[in-house]
Short mmCIF file of C-alpha atoms in Angstrom, two decimals:
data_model
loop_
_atom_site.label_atom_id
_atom_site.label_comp_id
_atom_site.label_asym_id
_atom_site.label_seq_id
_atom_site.Cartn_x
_atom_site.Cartn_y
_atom_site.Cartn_z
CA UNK U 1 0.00 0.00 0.00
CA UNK U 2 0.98 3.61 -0.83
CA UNK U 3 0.51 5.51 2.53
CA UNK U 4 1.59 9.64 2.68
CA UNK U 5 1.63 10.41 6.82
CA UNK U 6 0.89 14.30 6.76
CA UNK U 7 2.49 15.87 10.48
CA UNK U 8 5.38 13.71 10.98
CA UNK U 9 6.19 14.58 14.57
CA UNK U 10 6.32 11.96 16.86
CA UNK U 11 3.04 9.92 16.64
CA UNK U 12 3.59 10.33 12.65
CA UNK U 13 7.01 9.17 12.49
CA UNK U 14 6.28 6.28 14.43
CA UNK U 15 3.58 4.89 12.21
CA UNK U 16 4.83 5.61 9.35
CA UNK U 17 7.86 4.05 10.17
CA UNK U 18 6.78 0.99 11.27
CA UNK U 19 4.43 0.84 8.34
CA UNK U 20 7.67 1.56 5.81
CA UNK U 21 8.70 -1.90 7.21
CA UNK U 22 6.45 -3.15 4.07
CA UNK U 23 4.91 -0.32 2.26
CA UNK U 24 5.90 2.50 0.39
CA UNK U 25 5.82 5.63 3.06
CA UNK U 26 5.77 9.57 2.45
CA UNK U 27 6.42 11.43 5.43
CA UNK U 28 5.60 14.96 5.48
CA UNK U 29 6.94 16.99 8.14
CA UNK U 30 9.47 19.84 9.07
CA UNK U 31 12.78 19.78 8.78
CA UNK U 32 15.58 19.33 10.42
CA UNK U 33 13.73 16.40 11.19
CA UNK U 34 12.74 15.30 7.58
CA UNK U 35 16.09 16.49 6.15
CA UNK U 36 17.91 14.04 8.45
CA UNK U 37 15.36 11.47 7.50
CA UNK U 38 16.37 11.41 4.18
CA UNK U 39 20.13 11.46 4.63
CA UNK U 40 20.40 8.53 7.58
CA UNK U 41 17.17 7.26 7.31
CA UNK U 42 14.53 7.15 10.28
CA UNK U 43 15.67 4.70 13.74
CA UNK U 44 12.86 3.85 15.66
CA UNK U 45 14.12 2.60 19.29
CA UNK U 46 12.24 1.58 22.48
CA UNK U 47 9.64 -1.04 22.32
CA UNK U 48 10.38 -1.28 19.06
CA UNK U 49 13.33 -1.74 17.06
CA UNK U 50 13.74 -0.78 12.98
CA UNK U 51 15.58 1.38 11.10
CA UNK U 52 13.68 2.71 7.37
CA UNK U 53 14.43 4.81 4.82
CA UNK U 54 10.92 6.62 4.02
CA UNK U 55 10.49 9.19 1.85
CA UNK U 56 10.68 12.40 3.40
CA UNK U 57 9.53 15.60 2.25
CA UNK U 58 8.24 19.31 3.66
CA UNK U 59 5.40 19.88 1.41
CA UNK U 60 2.38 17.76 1.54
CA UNK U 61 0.97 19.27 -1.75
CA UNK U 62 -0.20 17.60 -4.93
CA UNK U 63 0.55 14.26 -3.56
CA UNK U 64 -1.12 10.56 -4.44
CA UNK U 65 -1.28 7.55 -2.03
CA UNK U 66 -3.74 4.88 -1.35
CA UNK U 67 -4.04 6.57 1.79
CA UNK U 68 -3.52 9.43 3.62
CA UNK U 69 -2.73 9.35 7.37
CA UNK U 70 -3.49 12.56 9.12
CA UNK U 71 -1.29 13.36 12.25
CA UNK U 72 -1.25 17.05 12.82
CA UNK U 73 -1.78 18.90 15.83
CA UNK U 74 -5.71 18.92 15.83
CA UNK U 75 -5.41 22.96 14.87
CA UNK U 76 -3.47 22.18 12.26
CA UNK U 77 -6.11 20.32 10.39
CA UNK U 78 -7.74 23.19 8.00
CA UNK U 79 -4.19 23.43 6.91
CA UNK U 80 -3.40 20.05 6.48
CA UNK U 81 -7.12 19.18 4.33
CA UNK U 82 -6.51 22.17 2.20
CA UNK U 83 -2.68 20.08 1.10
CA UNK U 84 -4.60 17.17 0.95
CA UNK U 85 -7.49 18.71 -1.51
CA UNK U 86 -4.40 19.19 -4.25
CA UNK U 87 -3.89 16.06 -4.28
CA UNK U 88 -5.47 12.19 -5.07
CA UNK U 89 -6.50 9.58 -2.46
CA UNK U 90 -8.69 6.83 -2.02
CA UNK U 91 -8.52 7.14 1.77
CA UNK U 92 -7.94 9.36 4.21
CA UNK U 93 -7.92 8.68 8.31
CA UNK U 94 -7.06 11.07 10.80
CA UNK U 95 -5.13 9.27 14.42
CA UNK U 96 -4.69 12.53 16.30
CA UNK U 97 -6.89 14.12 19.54
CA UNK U 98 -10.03 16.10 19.24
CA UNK U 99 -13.22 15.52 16.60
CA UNK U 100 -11.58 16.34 13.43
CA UNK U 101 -13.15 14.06 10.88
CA UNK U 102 -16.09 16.10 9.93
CA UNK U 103 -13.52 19.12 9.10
CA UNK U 104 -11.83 16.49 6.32
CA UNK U 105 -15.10 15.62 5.25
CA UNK U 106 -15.70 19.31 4.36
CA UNK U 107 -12.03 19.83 2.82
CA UNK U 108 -11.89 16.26 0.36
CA UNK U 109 -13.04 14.56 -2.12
CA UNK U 110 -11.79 11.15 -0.85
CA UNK U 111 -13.26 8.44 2.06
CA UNK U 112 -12.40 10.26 5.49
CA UNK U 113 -12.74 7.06 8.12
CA UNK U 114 -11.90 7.90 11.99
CA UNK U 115 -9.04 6.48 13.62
CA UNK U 116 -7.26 6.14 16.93
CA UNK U 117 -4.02 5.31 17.84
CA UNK U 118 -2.82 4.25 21.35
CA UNK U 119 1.22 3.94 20.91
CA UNK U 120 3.70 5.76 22.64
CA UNK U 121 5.82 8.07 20.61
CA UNK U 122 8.58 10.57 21.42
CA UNK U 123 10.65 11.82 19.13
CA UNK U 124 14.08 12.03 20.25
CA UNK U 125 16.11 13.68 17.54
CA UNK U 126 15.81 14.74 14.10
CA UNK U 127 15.47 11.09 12.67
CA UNK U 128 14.89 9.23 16.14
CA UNK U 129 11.45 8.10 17.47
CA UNK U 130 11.35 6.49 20.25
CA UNK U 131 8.23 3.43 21.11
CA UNK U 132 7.41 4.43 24.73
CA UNK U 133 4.89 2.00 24.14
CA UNK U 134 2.98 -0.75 22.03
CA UNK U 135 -0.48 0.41 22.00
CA UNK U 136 -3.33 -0.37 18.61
CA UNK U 137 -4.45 1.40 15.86
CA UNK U 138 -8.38 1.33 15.27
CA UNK U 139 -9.76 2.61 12.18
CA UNK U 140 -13.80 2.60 10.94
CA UNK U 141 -16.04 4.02 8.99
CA UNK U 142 -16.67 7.62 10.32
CA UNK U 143 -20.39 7.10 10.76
CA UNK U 144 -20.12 3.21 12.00
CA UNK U 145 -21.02 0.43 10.77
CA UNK U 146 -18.34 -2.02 8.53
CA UNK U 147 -15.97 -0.69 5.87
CA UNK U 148 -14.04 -2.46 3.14
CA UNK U 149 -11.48 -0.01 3.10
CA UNK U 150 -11.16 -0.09 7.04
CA UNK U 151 -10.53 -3.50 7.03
CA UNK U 152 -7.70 -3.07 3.97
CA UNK U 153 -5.93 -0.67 6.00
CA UNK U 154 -6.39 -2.85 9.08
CA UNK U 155 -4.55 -5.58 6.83
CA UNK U 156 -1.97 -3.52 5.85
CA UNK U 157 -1.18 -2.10 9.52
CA UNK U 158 -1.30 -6.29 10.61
CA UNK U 159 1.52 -6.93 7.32
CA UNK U 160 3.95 -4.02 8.48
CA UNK U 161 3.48 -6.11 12.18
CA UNK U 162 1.25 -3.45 14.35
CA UNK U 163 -1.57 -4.34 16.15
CA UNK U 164 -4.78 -2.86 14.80
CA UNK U 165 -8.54 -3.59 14.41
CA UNK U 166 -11.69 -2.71 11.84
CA UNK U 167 -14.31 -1.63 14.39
CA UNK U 168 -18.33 -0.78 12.92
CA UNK U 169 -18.50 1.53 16.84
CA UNK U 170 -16.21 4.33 15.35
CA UNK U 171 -18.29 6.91 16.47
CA UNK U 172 -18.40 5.72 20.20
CA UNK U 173 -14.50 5.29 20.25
CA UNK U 174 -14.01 9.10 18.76
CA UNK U 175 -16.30 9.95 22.20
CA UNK U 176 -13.98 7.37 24.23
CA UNK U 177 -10.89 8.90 22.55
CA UNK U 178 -12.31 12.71 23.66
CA UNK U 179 -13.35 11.17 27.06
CA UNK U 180 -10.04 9.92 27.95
CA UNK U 181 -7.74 12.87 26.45
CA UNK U 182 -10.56 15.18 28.73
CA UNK U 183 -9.41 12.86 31.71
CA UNK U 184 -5.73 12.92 30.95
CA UNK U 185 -4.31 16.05 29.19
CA UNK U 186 -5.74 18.56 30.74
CA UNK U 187 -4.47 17.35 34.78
CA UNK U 188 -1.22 16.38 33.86
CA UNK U 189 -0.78 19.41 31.96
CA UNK U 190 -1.59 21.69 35.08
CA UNK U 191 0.53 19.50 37.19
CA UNK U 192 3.35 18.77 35.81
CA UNK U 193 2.36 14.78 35.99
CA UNK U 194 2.84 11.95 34.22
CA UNK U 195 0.06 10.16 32.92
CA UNK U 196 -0.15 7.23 35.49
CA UNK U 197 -0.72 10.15 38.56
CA UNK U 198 -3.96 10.63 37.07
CA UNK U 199 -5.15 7.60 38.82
CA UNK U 200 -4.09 8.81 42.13
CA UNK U 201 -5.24 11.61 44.49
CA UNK U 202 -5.14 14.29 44.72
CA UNK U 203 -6.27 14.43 40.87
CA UNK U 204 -8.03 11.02 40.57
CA UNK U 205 -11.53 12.52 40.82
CA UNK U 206 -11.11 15.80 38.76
CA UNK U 207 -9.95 13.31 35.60
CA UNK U 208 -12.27 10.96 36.41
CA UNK U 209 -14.92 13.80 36.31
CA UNK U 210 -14.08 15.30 33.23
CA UNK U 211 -14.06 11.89 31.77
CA UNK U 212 -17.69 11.15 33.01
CA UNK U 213 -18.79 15.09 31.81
CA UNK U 214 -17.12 13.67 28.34
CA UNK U 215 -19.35 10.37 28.26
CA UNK U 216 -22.46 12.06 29.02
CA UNK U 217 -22.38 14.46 25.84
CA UNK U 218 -21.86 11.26 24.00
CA UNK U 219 -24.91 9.95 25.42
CA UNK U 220 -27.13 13.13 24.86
CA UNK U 221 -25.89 12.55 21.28
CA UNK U 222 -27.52 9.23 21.39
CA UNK U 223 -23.76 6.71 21.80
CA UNK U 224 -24.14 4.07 24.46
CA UNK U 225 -21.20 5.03 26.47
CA UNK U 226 -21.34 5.31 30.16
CA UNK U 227 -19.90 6.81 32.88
CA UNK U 228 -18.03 3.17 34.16
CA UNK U 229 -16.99 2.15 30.65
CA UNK U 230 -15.39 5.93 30.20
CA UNK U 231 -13.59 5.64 33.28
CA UNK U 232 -12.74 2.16 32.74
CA UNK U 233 -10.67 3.54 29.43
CA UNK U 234 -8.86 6.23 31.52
CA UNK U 235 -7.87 4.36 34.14
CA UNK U 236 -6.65 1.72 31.46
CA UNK U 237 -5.04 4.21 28.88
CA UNK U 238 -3.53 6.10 31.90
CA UNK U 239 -2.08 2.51 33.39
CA UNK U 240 -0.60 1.52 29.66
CA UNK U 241 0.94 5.02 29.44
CA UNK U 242 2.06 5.54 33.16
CA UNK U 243 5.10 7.11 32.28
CA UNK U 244 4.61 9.04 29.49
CA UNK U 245 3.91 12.51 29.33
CA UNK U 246 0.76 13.86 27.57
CA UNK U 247 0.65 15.65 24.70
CA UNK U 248 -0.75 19.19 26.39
CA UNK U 249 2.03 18.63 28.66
CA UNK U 250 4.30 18.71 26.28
CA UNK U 251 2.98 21.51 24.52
CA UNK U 252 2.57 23.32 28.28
CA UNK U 253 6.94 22.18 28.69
CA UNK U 254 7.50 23.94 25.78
CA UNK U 255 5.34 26.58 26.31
CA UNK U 256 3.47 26.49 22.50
CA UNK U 257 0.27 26.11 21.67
CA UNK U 258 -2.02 23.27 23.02
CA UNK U 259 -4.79 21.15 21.69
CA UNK U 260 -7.29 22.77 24.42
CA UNK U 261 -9.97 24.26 22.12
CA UNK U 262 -9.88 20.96 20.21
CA UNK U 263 -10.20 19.22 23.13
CA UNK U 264 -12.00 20.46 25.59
CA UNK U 265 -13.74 23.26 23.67
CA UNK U 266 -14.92 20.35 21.55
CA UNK U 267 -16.81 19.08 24.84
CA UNK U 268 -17.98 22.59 25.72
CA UNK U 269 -19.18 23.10 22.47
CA UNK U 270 -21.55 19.24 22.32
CA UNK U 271 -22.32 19.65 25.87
CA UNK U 272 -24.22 23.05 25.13
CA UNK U 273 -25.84 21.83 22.04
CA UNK U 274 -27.17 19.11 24.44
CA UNK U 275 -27.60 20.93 27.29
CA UNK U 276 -25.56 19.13 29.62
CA UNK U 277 -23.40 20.51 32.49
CA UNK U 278 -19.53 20.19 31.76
CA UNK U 279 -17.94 22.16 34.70
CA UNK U 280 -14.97 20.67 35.28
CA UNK U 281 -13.89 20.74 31.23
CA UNK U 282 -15.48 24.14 31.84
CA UNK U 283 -12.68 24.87 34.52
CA UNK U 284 -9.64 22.84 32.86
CA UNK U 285 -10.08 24.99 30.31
CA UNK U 286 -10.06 28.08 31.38
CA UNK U 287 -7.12 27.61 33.45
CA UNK U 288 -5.05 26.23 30.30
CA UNK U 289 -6.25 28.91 27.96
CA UNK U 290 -5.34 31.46 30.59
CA UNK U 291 -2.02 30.00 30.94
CA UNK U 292 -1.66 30.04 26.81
CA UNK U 293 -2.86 34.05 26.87
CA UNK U 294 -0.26 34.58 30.11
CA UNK U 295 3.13 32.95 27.83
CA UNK U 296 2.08 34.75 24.72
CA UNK U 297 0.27 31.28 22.52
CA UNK U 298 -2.69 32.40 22.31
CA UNK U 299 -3.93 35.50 20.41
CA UNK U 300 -6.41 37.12 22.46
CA UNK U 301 -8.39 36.11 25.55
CA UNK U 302 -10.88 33.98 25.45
CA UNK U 303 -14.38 36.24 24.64
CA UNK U 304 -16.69 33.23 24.76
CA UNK U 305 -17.90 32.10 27.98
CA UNK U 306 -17.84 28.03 27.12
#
């Protein structure tokens, strides 16, 4: 399979690299990291060992694959559908956080299907990614149901030796997805944790609340996904990744730009459409976007009151 990854950062690199192993890979990304790529190749250490030679390239226009494998920031999405519109695909999936899909829909021509992805990725260096963890990808069609292109790609991740799935309950994994980044990102982020402190007080109950406000907009949207099972997938997420460090707190390290409004504003957003109470999402973000106005990443203050 012909398979273009657009945001090679960590996650990106890490896929795509494992899936170079037996298909032909395009990463897209920034240099130095791509440049370095294509002189040494890409090493992949950790859980996993390889070393691949993708292609590796900083402009994600006027491209073909058989698929496209979205791994941008989630505000970097606009930009990457409006690369991905110049060029042809029969496929295109999107593994990173917030509710993106529908914005792809808008932007292409091509089969958008949703997609998670629970391995551990740091990069390390231009051309190093490290496995902090063997986790699954899960791709469906965006609406549910089963999808003969879902289970291709599912074939194609199992031939390049990941662990993946076809799943027809896409659209109550995207809300699982949300319910556990609302649970996870968001505390550590403020706290300078890693993600296994998360199931441990003092912040046990506020991500454990923000995953239950999470589960509930899914059920006012009519997805059978309750309060237990949502927790159930933090506290196992959180236990898989107990070491790592979340995205947001990443972002928060390095003071740039987080994923809150695609994360949490996404809640906010479904939970007043639905009229459900969301105050601790309410709170977590407010407190990151006030630290994003106070180290300069973010424009201008917050004028809505979600």
């Amino acid at each position: 399979m012909r398979i273009l990854v657009y945001g090679a950062g960590a996650l990106g690199s890490l896929v795509g690299g494992l899936c170079a192993r037996e298909h032909e890979v395009t990463l897209v990304g920034r240099n130095p990291h791509m440049r370095r790529i294509r002189e040494d190749g890409l090493r992949i250490s950790g859980a996993v060992e390889a070393h691949v030679h993708p292609e590796a390239v900083t402009d994600g226009r006027h491209r073909s694959a058989d698929l496209a494998l979205v791994t941008t920031k989630a505000y970097d999405t606009d930009a990457a559908a409006r690369a991905l519109a110049t060029g042809e695909y029969q496929a295109v999936c999107s593994l990173g956080n917030g509710l993106t899909e529908e914005r792809l829909v808008a932007a292409l021509d091509a089969l958008v299907l949703a997609g998670t992805a629970s391995y551990g990725a740091r990069l390390v260096e231009p051309g190093h990614v490290e496995c902090t963890g063997v986790g699954e990808i899960v791709v469906g069609a965006l609406h549910g149901g089963p999808n003969a292109f879902a289970e291709r790609l599912r074939a194609a991740f199992d031939a390049a030796g990941m662990r993946a799935t076809a799943a027809e309950d896409m659209p109550r994994r995207r809300f699982e997805k949300l319910a556990v980044n609302a649970g996870i990102n968001g505390p550590t982020a403020l706290s300078r944790i890693e993600n296994g402190a998360v199931l441990d007080e003092p912040v046990r109950e506020t991500a454990r609340e923000a995953t239950r406000e999470v589960a509930r907009v899914a059920r006012a949207e009519g997805l059978s996904l309750s309060d237990d099972d949502a927790v159930d997938a933090l506290k196992r997420v959180a236990a898989d990744t107990a070491a790592n460090h979340s995205s947001m707190r990443e972002d928060v390290t390095a003071e740039r730009r987080t994923e809150v409004d695609d994360i949490y504003g996404a809640v906010l957003d479904r939970a007043e459409a639905a009229e459900v109470d969301a105050p601790t999402c309410r709170t977590l973000a407010s407190l990151i976007r006030a630290w994003e106005v106070g180290v300069g990443v973010r424009a201008e203050p917050e004028n809505s009151d979600r």
